[in-house]
PDB file of C-alpha atoms in Angstrom:
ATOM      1  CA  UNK A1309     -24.095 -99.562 113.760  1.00  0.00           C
ATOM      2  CA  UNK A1310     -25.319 -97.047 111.333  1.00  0.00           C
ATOM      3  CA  UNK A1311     -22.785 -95.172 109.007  1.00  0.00           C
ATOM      4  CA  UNK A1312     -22.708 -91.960 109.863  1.00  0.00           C
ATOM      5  CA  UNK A1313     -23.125 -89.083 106.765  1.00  0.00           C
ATOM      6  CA  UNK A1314     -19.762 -86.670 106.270  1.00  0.00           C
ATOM      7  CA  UNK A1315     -22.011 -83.846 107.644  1.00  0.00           C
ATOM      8  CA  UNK A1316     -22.289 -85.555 110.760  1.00  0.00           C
ATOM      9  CA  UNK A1317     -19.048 -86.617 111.024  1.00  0.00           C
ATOM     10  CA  UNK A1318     -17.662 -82.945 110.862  1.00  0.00           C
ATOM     11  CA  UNK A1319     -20.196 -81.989 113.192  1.00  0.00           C
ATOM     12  CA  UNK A1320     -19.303 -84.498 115.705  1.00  0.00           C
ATOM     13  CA  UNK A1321     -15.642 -83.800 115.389  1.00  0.00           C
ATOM     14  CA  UNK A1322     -15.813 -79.978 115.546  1.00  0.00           C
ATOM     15  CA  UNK A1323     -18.345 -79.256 118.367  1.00  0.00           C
ATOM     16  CA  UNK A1324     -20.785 -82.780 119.274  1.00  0.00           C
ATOM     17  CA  UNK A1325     -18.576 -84.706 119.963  1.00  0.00           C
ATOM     18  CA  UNK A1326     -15.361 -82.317 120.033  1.00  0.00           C
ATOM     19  CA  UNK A1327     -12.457 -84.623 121.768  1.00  0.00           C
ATOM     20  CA  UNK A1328     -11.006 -82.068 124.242  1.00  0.00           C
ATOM     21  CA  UNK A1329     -14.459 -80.089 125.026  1.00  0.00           C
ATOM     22  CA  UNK A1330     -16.543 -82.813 124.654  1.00  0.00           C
ATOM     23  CA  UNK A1331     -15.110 -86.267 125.701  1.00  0.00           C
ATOM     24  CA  UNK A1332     -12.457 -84.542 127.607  1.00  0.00           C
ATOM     25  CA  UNK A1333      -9.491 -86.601 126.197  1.00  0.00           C
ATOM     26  CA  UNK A1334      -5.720 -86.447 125.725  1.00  0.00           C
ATOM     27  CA  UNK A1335      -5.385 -83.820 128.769  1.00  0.00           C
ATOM     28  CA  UNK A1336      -1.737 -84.390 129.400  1.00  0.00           C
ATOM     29  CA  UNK A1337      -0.612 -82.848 126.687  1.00  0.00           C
ATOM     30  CA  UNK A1338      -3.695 -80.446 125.935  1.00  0.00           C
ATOM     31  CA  UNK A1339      -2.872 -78.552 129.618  1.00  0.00           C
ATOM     32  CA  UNK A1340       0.947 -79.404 129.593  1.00  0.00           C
ATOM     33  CA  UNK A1341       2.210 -77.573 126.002  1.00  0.00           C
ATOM     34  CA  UNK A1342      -0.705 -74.901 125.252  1.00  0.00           C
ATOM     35  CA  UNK A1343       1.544 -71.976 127.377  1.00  0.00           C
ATOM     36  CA  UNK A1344       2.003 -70.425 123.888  1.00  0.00           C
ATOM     37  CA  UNK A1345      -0.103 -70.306 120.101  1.00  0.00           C
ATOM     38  CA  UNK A1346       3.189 -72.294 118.385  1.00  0.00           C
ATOM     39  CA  UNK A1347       3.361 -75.038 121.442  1.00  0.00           C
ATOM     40  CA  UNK A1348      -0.411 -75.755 120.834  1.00  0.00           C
ATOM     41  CA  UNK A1349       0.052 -75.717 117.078  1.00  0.00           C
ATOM     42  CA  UNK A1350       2.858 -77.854 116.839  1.00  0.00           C
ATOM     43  CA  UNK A1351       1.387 -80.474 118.654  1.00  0.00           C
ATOM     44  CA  UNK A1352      -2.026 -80.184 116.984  1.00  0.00           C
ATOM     45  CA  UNK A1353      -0.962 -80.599 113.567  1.00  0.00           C
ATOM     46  CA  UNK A1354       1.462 -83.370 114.760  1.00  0.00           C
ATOM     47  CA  UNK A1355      -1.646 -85.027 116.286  1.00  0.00           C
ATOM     48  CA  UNK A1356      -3.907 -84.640 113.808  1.00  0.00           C
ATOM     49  CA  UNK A1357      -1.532 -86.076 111.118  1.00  0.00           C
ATOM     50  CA  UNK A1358      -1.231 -89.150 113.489  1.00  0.00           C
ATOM     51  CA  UNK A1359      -5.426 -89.331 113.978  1.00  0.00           C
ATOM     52  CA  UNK A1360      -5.577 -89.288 109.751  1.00  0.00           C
ATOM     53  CA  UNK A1361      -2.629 -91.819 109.203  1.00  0.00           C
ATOM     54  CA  UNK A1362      -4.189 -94.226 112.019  1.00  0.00           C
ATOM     55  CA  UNK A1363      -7.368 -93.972 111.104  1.00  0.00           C
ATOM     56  CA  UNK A1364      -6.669 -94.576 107.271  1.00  0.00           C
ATOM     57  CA  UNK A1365      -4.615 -97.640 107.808  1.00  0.00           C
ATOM     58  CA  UNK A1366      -7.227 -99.186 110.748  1.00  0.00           C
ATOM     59  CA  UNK A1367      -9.759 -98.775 107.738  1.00  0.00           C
ATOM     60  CA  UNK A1368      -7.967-100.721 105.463  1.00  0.00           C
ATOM     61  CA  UNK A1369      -6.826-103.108 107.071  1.00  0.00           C
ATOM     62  CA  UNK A1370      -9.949-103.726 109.400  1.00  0.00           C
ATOM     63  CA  UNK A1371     -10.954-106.636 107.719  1.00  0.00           C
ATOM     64  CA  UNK A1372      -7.584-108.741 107.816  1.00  0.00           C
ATOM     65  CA  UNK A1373      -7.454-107.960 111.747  1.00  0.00           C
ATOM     66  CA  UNK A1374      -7.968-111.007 114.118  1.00  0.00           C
ATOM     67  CA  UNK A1375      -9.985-109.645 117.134  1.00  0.00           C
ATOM     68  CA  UNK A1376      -7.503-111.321 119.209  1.00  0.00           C
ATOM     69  CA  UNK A1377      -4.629-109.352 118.454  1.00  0.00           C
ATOM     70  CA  UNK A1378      -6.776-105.854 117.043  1.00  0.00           C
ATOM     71  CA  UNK A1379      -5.901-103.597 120.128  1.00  0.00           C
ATOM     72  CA  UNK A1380      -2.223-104.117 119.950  1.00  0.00           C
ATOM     73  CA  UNK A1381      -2.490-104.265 116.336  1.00  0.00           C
ATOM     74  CA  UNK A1382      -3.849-100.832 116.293  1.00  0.00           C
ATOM     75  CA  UNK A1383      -1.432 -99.359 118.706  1.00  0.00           C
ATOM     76  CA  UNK A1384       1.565-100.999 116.765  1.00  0.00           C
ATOM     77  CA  UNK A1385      -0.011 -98.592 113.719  1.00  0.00           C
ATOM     78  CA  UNK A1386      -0.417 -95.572 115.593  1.00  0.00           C
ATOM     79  CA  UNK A1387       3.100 -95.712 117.052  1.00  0.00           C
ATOM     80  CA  UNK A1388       4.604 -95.907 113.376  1.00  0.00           C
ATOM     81  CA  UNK A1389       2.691 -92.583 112.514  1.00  0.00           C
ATOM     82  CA  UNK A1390       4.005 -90.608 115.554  1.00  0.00           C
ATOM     83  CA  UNK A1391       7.437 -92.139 114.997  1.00  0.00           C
ATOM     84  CA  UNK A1392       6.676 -90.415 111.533  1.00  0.00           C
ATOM     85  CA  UNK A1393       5.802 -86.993 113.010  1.00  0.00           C
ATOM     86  CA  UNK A1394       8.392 -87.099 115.587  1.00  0.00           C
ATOM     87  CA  UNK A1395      11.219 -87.085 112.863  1.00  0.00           C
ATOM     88  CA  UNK A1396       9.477 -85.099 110.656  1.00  0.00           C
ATOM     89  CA  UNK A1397       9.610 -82.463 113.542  1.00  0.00           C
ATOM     90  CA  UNK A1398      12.873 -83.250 114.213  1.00  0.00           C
ATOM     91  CA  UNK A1399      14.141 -82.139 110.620  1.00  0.00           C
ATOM     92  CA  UNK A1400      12.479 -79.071 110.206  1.00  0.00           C
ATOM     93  CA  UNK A1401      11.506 -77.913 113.440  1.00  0.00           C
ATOM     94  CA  UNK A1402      13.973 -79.144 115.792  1.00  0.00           C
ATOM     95  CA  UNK A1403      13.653 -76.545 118.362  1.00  0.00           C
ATOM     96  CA  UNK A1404       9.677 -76.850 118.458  1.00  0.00           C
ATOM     97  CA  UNK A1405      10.607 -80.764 119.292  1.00  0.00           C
ATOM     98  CA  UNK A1406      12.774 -79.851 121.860  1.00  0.00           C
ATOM     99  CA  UNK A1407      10.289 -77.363 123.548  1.00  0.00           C
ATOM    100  CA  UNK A1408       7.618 -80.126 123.101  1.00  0.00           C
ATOM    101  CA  UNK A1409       9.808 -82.990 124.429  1.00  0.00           C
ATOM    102  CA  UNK A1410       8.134 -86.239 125.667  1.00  0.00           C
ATOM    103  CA  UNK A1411       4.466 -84.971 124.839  1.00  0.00           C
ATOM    104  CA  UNK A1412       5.399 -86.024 121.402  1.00  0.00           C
ATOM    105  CA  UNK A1413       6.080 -89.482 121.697  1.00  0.00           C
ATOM    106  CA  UNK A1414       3.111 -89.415 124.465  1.00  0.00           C
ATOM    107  CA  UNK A1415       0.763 -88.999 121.373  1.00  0.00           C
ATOM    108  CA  UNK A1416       0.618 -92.673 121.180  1.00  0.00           C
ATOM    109  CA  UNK A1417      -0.844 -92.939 124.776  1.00  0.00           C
ATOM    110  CA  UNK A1418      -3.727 -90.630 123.660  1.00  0.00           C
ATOM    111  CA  UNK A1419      -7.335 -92.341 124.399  1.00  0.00           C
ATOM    112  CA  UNK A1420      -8.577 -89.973 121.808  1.00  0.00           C
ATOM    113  CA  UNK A1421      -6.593 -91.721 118.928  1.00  0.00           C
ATOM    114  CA  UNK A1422      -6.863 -95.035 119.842  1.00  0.00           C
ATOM    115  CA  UNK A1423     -10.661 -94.581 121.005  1.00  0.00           C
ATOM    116  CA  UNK A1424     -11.345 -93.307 117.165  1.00  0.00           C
ATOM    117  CA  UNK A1425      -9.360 -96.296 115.769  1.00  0.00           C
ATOM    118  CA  UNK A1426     -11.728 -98.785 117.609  1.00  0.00           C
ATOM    119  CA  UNK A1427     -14.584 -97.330 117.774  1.00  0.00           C
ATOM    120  CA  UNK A1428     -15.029 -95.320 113.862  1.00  0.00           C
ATOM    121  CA  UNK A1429     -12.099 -96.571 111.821  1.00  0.00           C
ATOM    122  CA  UNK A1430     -12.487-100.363 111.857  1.00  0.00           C
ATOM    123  CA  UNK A1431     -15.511-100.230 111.365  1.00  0.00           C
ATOM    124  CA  UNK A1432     -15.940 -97.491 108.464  1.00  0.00           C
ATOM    125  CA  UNK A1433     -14.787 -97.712 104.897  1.00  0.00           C
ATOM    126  CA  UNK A1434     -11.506 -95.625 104.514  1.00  0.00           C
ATOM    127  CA  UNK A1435     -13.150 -92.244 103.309  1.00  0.00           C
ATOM    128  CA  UNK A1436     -15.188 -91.723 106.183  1.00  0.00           C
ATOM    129  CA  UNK A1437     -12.203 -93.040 108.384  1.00  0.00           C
ATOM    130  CA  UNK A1438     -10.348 -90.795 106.743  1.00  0.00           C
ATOM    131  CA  UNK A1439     -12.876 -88.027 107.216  1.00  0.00           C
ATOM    132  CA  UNK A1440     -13.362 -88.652 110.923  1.00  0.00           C
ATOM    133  CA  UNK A1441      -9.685 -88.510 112.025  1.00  0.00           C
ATOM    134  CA  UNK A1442      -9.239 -85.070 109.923  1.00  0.00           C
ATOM    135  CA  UNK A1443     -12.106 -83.477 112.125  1.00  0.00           C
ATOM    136  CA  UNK A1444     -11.457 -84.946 115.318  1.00  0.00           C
ATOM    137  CA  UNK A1445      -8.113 -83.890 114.512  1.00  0.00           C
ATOM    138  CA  UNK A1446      -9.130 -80.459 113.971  1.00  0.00           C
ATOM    139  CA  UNK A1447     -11.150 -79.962 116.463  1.00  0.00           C
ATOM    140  CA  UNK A1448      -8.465 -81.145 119.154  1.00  0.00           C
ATOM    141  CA  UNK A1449      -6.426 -78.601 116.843  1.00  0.00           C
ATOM    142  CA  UNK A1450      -8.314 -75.475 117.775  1.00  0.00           C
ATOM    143  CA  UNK A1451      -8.999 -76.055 121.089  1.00  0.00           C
ATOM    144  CA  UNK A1452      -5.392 -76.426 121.799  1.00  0.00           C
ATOM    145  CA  UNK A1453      -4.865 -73.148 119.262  1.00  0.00           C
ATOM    146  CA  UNK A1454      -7.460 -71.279 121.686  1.00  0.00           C
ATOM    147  CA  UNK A1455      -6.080 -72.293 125.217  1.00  0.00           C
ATOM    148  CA  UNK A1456      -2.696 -71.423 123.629  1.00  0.00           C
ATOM    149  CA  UNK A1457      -3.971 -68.059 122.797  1.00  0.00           C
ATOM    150  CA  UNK A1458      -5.821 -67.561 126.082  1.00  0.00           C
ATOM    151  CA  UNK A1459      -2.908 -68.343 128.029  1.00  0.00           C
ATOM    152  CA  UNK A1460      -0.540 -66.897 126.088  1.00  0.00           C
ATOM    153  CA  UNK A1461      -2.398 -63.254 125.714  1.00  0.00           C
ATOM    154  CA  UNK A1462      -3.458 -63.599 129.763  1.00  0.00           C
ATOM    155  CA  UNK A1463       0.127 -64.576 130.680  1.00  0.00           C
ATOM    156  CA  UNK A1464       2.660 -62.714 128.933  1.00  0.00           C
ATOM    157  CA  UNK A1465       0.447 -60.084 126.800  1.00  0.00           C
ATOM    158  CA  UNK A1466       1.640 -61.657 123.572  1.00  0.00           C
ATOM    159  CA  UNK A1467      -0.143 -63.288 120.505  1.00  0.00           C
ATOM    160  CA  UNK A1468       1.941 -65.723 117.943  1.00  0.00           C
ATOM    161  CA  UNK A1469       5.242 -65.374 119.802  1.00  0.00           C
ATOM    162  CA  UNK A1470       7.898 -67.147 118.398  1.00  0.00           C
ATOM    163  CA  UNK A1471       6.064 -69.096 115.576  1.00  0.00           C
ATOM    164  CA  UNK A1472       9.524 -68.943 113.329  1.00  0.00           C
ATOM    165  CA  UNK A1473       9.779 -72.354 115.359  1.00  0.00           C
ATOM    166  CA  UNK A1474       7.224 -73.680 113.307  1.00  0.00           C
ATOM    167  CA  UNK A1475       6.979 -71.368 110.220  1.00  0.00           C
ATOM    168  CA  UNK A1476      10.441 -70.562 109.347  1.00  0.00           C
ATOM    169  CA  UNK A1477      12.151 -66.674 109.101  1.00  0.00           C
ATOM    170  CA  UNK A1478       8.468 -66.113 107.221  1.00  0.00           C
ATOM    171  CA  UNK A1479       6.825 -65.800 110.743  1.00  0.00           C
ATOM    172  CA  UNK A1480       9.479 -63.868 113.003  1.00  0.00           C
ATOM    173  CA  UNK A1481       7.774 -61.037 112.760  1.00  0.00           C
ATOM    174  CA  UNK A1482       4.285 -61.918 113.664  1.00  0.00           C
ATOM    175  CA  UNK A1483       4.459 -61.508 117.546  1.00  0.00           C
ATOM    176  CA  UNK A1484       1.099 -59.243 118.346  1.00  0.00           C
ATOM    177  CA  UNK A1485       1.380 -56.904 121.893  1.00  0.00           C
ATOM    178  CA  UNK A1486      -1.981 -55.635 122.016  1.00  0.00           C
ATOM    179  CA  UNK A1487      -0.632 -54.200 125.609  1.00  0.00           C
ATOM    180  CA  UNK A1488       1.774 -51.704 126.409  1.00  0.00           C
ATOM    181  CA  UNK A1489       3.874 -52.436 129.567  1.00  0.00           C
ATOM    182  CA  UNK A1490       1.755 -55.249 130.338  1.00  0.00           C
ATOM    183  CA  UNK A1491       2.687 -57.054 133.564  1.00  0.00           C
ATOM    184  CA  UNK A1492       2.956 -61.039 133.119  1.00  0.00           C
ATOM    185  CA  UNK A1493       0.603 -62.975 134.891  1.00  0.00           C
ATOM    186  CA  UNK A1494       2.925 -65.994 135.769  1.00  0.00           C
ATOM    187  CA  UNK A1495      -0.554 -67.294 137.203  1.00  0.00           C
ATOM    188  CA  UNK A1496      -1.935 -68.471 133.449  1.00  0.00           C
ATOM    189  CA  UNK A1497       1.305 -70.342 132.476  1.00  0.00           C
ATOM    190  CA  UNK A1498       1.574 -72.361 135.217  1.00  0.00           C
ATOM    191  CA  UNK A1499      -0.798 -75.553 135.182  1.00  0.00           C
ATOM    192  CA  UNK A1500      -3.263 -74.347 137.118  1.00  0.00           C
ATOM    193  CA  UNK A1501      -3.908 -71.386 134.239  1.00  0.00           C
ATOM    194  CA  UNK A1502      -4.291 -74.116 132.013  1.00  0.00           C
ATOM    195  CA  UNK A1503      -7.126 -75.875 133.773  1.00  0.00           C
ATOM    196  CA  UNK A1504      -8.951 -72.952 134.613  1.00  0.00           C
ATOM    197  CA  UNK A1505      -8.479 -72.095 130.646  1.00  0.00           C
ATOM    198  CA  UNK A1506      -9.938 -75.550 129.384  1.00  0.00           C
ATOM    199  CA  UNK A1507     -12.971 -75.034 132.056  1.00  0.00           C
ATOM    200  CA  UNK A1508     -13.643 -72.189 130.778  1.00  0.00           C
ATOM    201  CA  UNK A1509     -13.976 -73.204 127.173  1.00  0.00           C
ATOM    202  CA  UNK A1510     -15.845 -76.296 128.080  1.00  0.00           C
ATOM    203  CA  UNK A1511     -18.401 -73.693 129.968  1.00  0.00           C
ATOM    204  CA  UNK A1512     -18.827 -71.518 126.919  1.00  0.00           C
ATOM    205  CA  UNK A1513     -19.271 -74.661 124.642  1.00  0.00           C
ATOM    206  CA  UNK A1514     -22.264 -75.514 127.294  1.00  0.00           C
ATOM    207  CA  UNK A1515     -23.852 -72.107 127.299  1.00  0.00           C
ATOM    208  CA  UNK A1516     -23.495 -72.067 123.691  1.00  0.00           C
ATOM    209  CA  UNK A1517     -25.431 -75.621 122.903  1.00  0.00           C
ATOM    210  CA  UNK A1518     -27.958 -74.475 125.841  1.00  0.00           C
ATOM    211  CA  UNK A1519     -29.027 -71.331 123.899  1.00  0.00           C
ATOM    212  CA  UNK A1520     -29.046 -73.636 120.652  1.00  0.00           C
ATOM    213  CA  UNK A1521     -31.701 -75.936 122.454  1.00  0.00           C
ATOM    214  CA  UNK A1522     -33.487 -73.046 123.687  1.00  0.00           C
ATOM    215  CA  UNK A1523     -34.351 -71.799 120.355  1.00  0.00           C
ATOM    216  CA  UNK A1524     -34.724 -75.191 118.449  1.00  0.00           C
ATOM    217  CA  UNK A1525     -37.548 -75.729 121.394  1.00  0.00           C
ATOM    218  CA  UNK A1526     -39.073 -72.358 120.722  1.00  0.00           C
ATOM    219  CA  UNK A1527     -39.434 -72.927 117.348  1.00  0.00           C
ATOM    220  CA  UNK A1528     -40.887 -76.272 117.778  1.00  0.00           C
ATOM    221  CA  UNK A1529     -43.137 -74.678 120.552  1.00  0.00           C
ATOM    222  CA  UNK A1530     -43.927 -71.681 117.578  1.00  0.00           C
ATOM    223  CA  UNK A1531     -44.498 -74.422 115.227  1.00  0.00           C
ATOM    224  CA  UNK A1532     -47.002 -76.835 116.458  1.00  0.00           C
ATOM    225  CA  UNK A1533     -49.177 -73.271 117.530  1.00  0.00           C
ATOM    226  CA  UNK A1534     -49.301 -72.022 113.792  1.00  0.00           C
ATOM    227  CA  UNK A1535     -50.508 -75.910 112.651  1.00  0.00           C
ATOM    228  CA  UNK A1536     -52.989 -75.879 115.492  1.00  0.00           C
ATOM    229  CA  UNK A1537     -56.836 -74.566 114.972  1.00  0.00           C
ATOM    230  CA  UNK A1538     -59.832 -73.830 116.865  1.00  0.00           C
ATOM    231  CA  UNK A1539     -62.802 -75.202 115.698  1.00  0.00           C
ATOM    232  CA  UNK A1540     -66.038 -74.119 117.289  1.00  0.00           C
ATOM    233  CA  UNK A1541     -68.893 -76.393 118.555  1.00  0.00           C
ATOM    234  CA  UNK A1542     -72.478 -75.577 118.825  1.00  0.00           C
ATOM    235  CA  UNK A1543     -75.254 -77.629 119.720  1.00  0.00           C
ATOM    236  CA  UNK A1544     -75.386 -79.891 122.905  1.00  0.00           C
ATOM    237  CA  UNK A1545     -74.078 -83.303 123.728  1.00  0.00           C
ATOM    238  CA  UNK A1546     -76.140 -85.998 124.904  1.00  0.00           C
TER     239      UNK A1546
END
């Protein structure tokens, strides 16, 4: 397999091969918590420090591995780091874990983590391991900030409600009502809201990359037109 360069390994993390938009992973907890901007954070800074620690250790230890025992090896790793997270959270943000609940401990389950284990980390030196879990991780990071957002804004007409649970007194003022009177829509914080949400992104990511291949083929099409030249013939073939 080739090694991929850093530039293509934060492209594929933040929009190629984004992990929520692209390979559609870890849904139970990306439609389950994102109600609110501090749910989605929470759990997308909790899941990207798992994705990092994983895919560090899977790296360095990828070579002292038996492929017997590498799946369970890898899981055994990734259930240390979200032990790590989940008391982490539990000191300083206790009522963000309680609001969370089991979709913290569920990190472990998520395909996304483990897929990136197998299929970048043990295989890459630790840099680029280390590289690849920190974008994926982002990029399952904003998605989850932007259905929290949607959601959040559609539902209850509120922006960054309640993010003291993450940020401390700091951030107890920072609740945006960019609507006066607005009238909840219960609709968008229900699961159902959340679904429609994430198909919604996933549709604007598509329109976006179609318009991208639109032009890159214009250009092409522009391109070979300028290099091309019409030579004129005279005379008469035999």
């Amino acid at each position: 397999m080739a090694t991929k360069t850093s530039r293509e390994i934060i492209r594929d993390g933040l929009w190629s091969n984004n992990p929520a938009l692209v390979q559609v992973l870890g849904l139970c907890p990306l439609l389950a918590v994102t109600s609110t901007v501090v749910n989605a954070l929470g759990l997308g800074l909790a899941t990207l420090l798992v994705l990092m620690g994983s895919n560090l250790a899977v790296s360095l230890i990828r070579n002292f591995v038996n492929e017997s025992v590498r799946l369970p090896a890898f899981v055994m790793i990734i259930a240390s780091f979200v032990t790590c997270a989940e008391l982490l959270m539990q000191a300083y943000t206790y009522e963000l874990y309680q609001i969370l609940g089991i979709f913290i401990p569920l990190i472990v389950t998520n395909c996304a983590i483990l897929g990136r284990a197998d299929a970048f980390a043990s295989r890459n030196p630790p840099g680029l391991a280390l590289l690849d879990g920190a974008m994926m991780g982002l990029g399952f990071l904003l998605v989850l900030v932007m259905l929290g957002a949607m959601r959040e804004l559609i539902g209850q007409g509120t922006l960054f409600a309640d993010m003291h649970l993450l940020l401390g007194p700091v951030a107890a003022e920072w609740t945006l009502r960019p609507f006066a009177d607005y009238p909840n829509m219960l609709f968008m914080m229900l699961p159902p809201g959340a679904f429609m949400g994430l198909g919604l992104l996933i549709a604007l990511k598509n329109v976006i990359d179609s318009r991208i291949e639109e032009k890159r083929k214009a250009a092409q099409v522009e391109t070979v037109s300028a290099g091309t030249k019409r030579v004129r013939v005279t005379g008469s073939l035999s």
